[in-house]
Coordinates of C-alpha atoms and ligand atoms in Angstrom, one line a residue:
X863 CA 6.1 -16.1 1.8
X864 CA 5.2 -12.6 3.2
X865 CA 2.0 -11.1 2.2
X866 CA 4.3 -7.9 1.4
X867 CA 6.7 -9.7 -0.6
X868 CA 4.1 -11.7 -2.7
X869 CA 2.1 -8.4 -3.6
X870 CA 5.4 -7.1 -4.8
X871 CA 6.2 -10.5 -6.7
X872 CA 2.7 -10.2 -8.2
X873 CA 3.7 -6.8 -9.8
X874 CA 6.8 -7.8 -11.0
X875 CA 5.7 -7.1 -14.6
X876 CA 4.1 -3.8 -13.9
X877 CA 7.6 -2.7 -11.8
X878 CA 9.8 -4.1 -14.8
X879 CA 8.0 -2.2 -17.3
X880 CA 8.2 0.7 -15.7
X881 CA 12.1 0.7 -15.0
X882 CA 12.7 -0.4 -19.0
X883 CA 10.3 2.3 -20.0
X884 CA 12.6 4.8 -17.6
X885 CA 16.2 3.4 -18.9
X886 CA 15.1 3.6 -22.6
X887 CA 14.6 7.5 -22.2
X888 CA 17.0 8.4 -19.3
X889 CA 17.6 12.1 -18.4
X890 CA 20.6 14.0 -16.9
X891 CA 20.6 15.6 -13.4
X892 CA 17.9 18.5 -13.0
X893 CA 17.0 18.1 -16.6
X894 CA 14.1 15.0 -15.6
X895 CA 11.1 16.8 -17.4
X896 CA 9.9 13.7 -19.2
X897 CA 11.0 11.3 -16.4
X898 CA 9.0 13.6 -13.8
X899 CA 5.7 13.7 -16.2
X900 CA 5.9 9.5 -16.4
X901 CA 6.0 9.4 -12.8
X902 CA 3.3 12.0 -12.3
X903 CA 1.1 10.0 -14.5
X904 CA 2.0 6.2 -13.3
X905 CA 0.8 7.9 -9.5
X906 CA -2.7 9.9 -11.1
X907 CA -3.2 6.5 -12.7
X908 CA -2.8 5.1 -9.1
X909 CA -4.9 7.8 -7.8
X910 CA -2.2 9.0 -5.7
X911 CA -2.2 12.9 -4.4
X912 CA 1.1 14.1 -5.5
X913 CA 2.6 17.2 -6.6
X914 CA 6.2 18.4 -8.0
X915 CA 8.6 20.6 -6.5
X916 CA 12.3 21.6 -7.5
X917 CA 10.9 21.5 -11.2
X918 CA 11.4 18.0 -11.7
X919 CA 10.9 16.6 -8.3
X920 CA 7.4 14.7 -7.2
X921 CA 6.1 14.5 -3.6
X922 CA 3.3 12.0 -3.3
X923 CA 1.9 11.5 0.0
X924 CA -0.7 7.8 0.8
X925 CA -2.7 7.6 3.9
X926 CA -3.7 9.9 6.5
X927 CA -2.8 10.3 10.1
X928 CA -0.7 12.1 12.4
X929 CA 2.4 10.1 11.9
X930 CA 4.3 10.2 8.8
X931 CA 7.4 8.2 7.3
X932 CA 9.4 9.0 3.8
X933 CA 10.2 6.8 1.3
X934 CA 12.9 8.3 -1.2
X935 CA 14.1 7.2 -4.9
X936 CA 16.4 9.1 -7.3
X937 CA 15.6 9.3 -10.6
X938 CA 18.0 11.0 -12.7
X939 CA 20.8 9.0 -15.6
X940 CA 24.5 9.7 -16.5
X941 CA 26.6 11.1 -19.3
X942 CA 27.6 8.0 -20.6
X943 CA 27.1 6.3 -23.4
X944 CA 25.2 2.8 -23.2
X945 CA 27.3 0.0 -23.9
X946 CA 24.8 -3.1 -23.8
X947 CA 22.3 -5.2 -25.9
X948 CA 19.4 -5.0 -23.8
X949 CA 16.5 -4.0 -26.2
X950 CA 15.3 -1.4 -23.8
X951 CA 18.7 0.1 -24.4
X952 CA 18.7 3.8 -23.6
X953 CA 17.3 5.8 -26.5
X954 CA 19.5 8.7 -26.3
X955 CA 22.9 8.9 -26.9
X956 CA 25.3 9.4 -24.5
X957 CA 22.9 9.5 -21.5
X958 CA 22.4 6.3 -19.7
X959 CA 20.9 4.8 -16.2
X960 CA 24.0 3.5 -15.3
X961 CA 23.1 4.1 -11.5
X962 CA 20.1 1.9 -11.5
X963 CA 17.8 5.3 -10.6
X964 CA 15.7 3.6 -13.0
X965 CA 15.3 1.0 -11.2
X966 CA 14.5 3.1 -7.9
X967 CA 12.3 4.9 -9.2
X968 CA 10.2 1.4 -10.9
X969 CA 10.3 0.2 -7.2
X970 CA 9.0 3.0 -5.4
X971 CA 6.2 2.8 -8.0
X972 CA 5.7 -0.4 -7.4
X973 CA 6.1 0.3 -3.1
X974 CA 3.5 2.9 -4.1
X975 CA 1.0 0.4 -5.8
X976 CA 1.5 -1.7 -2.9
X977 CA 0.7 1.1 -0.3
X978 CA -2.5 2.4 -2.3
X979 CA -3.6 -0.9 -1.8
X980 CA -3.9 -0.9 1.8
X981 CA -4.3 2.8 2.2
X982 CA -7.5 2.5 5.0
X983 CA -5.1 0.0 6.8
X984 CA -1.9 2.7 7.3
X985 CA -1.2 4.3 10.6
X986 CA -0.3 7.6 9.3
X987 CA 0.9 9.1 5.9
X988 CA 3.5 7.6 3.7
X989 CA 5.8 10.6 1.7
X990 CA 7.1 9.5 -1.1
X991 CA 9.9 11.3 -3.1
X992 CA 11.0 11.3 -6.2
X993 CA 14.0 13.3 -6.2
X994 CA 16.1 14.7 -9.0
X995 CA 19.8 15.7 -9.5
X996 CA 21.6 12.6 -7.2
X997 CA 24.2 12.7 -9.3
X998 CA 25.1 16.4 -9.6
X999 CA 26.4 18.8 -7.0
X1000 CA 24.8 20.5 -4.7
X1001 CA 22.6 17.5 -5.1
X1002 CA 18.9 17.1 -5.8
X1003 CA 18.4 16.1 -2.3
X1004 CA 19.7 19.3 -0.6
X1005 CA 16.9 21.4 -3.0
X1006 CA 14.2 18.7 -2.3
X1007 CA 15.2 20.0 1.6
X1008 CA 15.0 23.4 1.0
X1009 CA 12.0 23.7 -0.6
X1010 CA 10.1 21.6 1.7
X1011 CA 10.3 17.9 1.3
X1012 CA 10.6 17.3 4.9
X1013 CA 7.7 19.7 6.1
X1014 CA 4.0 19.2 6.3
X1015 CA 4.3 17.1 7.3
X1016 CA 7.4 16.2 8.6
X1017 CA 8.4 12.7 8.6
X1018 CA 9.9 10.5 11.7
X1019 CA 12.1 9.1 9.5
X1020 CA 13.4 8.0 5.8
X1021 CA 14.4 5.0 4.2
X1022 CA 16.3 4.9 1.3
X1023 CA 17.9 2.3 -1.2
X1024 CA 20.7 1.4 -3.6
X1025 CA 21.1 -1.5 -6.5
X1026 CA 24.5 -2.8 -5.7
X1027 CA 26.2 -4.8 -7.8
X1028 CA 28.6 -6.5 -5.4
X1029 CA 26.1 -8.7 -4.0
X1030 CA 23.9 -11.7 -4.7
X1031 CA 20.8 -10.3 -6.4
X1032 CA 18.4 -10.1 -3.5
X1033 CA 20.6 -9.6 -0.9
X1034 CA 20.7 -6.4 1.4
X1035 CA 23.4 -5.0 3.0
X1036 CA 22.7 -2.4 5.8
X1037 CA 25.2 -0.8 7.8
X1038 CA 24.8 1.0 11.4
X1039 CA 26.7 4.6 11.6
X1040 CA 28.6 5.3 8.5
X1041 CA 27.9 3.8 5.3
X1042 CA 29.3 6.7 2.8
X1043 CA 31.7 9.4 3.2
X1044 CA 31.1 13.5 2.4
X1045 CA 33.3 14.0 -1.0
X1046 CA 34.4 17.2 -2.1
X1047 CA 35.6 18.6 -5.0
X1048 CA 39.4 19.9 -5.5
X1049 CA 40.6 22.2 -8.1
X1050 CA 44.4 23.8 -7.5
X1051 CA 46.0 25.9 -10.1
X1052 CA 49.9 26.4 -9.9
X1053 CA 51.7 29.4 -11.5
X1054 CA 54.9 29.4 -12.1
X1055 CA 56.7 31.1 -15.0
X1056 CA 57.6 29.6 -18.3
X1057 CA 60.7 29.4 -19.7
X1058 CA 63.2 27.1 -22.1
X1059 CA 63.9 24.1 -20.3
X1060 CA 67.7 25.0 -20.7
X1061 CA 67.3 27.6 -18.9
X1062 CA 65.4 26.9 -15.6
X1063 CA 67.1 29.5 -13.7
X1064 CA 65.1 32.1 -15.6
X1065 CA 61.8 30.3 -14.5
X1066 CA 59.4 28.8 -12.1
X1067 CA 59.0 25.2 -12.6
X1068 CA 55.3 24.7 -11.9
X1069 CA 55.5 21.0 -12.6
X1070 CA 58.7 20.3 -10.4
X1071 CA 56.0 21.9 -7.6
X1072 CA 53.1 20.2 -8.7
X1073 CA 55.1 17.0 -8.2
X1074 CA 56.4 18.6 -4.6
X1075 CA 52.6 19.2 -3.4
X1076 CA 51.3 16.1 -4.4
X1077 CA 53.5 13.7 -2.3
X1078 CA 53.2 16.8 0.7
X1079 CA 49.1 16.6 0.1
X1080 CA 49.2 12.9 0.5
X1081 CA 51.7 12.5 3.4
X1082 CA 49.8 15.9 5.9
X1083 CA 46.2 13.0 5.2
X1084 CA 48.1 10.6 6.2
X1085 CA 49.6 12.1 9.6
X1086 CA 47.2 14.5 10.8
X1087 CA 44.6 11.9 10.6
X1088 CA 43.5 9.4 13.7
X1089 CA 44.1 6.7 11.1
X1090 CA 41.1 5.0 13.1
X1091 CA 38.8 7.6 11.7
X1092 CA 38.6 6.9 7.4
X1093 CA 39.4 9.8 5.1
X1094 CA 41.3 10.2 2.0
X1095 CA 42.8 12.8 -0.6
X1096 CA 42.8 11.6 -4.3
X1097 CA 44.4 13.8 -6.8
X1098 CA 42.8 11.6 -10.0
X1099 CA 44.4 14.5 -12.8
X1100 CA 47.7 16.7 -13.4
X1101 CA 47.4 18.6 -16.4
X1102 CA 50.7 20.7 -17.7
X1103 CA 53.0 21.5 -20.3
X1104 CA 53.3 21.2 -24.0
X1105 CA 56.8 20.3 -25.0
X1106 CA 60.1 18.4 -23.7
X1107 CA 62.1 21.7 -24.0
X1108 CA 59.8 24.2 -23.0
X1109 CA 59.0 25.0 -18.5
X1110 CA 55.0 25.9 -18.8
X1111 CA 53.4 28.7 -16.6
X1112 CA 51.3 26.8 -15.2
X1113 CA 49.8 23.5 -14.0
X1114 CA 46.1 22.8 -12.8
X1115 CA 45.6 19.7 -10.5
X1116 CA 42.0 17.9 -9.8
X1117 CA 40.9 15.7 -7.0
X1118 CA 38.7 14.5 -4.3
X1119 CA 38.5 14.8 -0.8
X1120 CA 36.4 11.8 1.3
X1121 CA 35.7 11.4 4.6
X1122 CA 33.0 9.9 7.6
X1123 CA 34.2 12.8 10.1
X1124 CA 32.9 16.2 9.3
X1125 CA 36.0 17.8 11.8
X1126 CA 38.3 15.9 10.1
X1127 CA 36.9 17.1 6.8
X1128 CA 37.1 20.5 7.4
X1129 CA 40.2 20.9 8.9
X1130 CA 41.4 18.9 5.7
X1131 CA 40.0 21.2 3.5
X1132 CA 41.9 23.9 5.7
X1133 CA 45.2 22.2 5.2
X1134 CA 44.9 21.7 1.5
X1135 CA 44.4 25.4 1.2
X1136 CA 46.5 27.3 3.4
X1137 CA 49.6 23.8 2.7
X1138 CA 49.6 24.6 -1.1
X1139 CA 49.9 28.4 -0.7
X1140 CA 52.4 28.1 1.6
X1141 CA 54.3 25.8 -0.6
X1142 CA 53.8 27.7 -3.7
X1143 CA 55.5 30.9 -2.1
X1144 CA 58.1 29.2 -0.7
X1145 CA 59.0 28.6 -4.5
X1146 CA 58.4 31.7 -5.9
X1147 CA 54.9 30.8 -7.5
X1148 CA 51.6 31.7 -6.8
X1149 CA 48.3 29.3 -6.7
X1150 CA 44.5 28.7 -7.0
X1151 CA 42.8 26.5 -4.6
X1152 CA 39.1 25.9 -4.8
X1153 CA 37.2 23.4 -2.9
X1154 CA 33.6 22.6 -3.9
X1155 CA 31.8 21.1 -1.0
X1156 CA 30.0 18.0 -2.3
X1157 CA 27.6 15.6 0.2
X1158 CA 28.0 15.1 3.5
X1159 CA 28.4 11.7 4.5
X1160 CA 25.7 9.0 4.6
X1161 CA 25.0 8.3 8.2
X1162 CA 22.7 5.8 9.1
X1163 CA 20.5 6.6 12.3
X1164 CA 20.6 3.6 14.6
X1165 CA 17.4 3.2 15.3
X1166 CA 16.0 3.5 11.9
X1167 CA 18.7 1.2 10.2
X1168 CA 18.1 -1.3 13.6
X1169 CA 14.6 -1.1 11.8
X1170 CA 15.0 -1.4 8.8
X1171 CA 17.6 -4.5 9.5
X1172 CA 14.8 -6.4 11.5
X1173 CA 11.9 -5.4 8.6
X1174 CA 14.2 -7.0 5.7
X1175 CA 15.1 -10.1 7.9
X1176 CA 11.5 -10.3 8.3
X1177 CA 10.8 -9.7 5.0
X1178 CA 13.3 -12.0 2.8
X1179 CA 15.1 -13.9 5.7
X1180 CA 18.2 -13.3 8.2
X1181 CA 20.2 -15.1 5.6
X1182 CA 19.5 -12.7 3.1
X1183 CA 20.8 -9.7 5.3
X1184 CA 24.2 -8.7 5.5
X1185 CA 26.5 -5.9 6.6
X1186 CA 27.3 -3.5 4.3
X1187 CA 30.9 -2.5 4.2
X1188 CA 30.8 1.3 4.4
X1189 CA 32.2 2.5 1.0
X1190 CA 34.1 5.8 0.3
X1191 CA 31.7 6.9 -2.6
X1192 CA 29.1 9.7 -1.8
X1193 CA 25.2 10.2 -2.0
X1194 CA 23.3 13.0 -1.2
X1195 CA 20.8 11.0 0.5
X1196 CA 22.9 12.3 3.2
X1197 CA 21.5 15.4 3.6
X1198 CA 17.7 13.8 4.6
X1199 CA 19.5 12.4 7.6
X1200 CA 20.7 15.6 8.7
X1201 CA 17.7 16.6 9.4
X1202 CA 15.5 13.5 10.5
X1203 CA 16.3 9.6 11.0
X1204 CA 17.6 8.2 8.2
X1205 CA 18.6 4.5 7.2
X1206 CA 20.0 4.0 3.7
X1207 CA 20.6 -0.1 2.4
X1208 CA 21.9 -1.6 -1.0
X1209 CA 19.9 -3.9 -2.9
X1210 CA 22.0 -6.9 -4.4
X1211 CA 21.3 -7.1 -8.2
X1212 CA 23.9 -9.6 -9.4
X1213 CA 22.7 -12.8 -11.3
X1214 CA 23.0 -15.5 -9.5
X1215 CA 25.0 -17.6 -12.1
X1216 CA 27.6 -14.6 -12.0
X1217 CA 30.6 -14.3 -9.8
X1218 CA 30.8 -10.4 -10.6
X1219 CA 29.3 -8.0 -13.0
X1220 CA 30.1 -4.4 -14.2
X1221 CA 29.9 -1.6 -11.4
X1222 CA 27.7 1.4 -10.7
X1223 CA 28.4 4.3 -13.6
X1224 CA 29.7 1.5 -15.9
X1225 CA 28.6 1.2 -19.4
X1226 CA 27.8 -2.3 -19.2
X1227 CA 25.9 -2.1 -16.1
X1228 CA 22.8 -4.3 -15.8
X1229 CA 21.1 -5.3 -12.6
X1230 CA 19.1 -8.1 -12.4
X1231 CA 15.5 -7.6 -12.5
X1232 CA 14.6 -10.0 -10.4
X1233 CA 15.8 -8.1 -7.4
X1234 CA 13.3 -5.2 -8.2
X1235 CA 9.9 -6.5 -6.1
X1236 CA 12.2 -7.4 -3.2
X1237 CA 13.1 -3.7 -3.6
X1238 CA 9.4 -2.5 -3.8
X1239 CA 8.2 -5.2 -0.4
X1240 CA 11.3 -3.5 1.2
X1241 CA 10.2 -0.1 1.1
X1242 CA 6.4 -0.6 0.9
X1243 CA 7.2 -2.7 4.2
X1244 CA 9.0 -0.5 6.2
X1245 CA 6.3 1.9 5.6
X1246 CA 3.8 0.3 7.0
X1247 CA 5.9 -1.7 10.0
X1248 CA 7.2 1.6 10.7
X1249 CA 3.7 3.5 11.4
X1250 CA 2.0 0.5 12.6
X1251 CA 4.6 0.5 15.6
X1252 CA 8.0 1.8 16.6
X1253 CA 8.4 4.5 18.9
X1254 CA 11.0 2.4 20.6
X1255 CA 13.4 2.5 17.2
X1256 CA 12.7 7.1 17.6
X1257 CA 15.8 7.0 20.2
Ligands
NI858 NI1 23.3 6.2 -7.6

């Protein structure tokens, strides 16, 4: 077995107690106080130099050098209430890690261990960040960026990772190119005017126009898109009216924008606006259209996912890694790779004796723990493969 993997394997209890410890008291986005002071002990215990930024956000840097390479987990939990019998259930009610940040966060620890280890051996500095606020527009990682993550120094590149629960616990998936899209957030208002259903000559119907814009949304996606190049428009709620005899002023739509293409997006996000105006006069009524820009999308640098690829076949096996299928959902890991190599993978974390298991930001969702110090070699690995050689992957 690999030297990597077996260090990892002997921490296994130290990496499982840490991500129960974390998913009994799991915080919401940009509120991680307690989550930030566990990790910022768990490193001094370590003797790691670390320090936090974007108030609940820890940079920890191991090694010394010239050469630098990022290792990144998210650590913040959702609003939802916990739906399992684990006895490490979360603590608090209605907050739960039902992402498996808990679980990204134990294995950096536990890459982190690993690295401290063989600190005199490393070619260079590992940065390691423990970011807040994945889960929340604008994103954790775009704050983490502004205030300096990726500065002094400045990383060649950053890995990243995701529990997944489509796959074989174990099992990574790594894409080349895409591998999540940018998703924005759509809010439309439509006013009409109310008046008695009897007498809809003496209104505005702003559900008859909701109904219009909707199908006229979904068809402009569909033909002013190469259809080779993925997108998609989701209007996910219609909200409206009160009675069966009575026209409403007004009606407010929600949904979400996705794409790989950032031209594509933002002419889409021009359409949206300037197509439901236009349709909205053309009845008489008047509307609202506000698009929040969420993450870009997840773009994985081909040398650093080529990498990263060749350090987990290395690592667990080819057999053991597969394609990921690029996925629609979004992750603001994205913006790291906007400004330096990035390569993003998903850790499989379903039992082996199951043929599925409940999804990311489920209430029933539990990884498998086993998968957690394959998670830890990963990173820890790529680390130190990365600064021990790898100009060629820079291009
Ligand atoms: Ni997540």
């Amino acid at each position: 077995m690999n030297q990597i993997l077996q260090a990892a394997n002997n921490r296994i209890s130290s990496i499982i107690e840490d991500r129960r410890h974390l998913h009994r008291n799991p915080e919401l986005s940009f509120q991680e106080h307690e989550t930030c002071a566990y990790i910022s002990k768990r490193l001094l215990s370590m003797n790691i130099e670390h320090s936090i930024i974007a108030q609940t956000g820890i940079i920890a840097h191991i090694g010394k050098g010239d050469r630098c390479i990022a290792l990144r987990a998210d650590i913040d939990a959702l609003p939802i209430q916990e739906d399992t019998n684990l006895d490490f259930a979360s603590c608090k009610p209605g907050i739960m890690h039902a992402c498996g940040h808990d679980a990204h966060t134990a294995m950096l620890l536990g890459a982190a261990a690993i690295l401290k280890e063989c600190e005199s051996t490393l070619n260079g500095v590992v940065k390691l960040i423990f970011q807040p606020g994945e889960e929340k527009v604008p994103g954790g990682a775009s704050i983490m960026v502004a205030e300096g993550a990726l500065e002094h120094p400045k990383p060649e590149a950053i890995f990243g990772q995701h529990v997944y629960p489509d796959a074989p616990c174990g099992e990574i998936q790594i894409s080349i190119g895409p591998t999540m899209a940018s998703a924005d957030e759509i809010y439309i208002t439509i006013h009409g005017k109310g008046a008695h259903a009897a007498q809809p000559h003496q209104g505005i119907d702003p559900i008859l126009i909701a109904s219009e814009l909707i199908l006229h949304l979904q068809s402009l996606i569909t033909k002013t898109r190469n259809p080779l190049l993925p997108g998609l428009l989701g209007i996910t709620s219609i909200h409206g009216g009160s009675a069966t005899n009575i026209i409403p002023d007004s009606v407010e739509l929600k949904g979400t924008l996705r794409s790989f293409d950032p031209s594509w997006r933002e002419q889409a996000i021009r359409m949206i606006q300037k197509h439901t105006e236009q349709l909205c006069a053309l009845h008489g009524a008047t509307s609202e259209v506000t698009i929040l820009r969420g993450y870009p999308a997840v773009y994985n640098h081909e040398g650093a996912a080529r990498f990263a690829i060749q350090t987990a076949q290395r690592l667990i096996g080819d057999a053991q890694v597969t394609d990921f299928e690029p996925k629609m959902w979004g992750e603001d890991f994205a913006f790291y790779g906007q400004h330096i190599p990035a390569a993003f993978w998903m850790l499989g974390v379903r039992p082996h004796h199951q043929a599925s298991m409940p999804g990311l930001h489920n209430a029933q969702f539990t990884p498998d723990e086993q998968a957690l110090p394959i998670g830890a070699a990963m990173m820890a690995k790529s680390a130190i493969d990365w600064l021990s050689n790898p100009i060629a992957y820079h291009e």
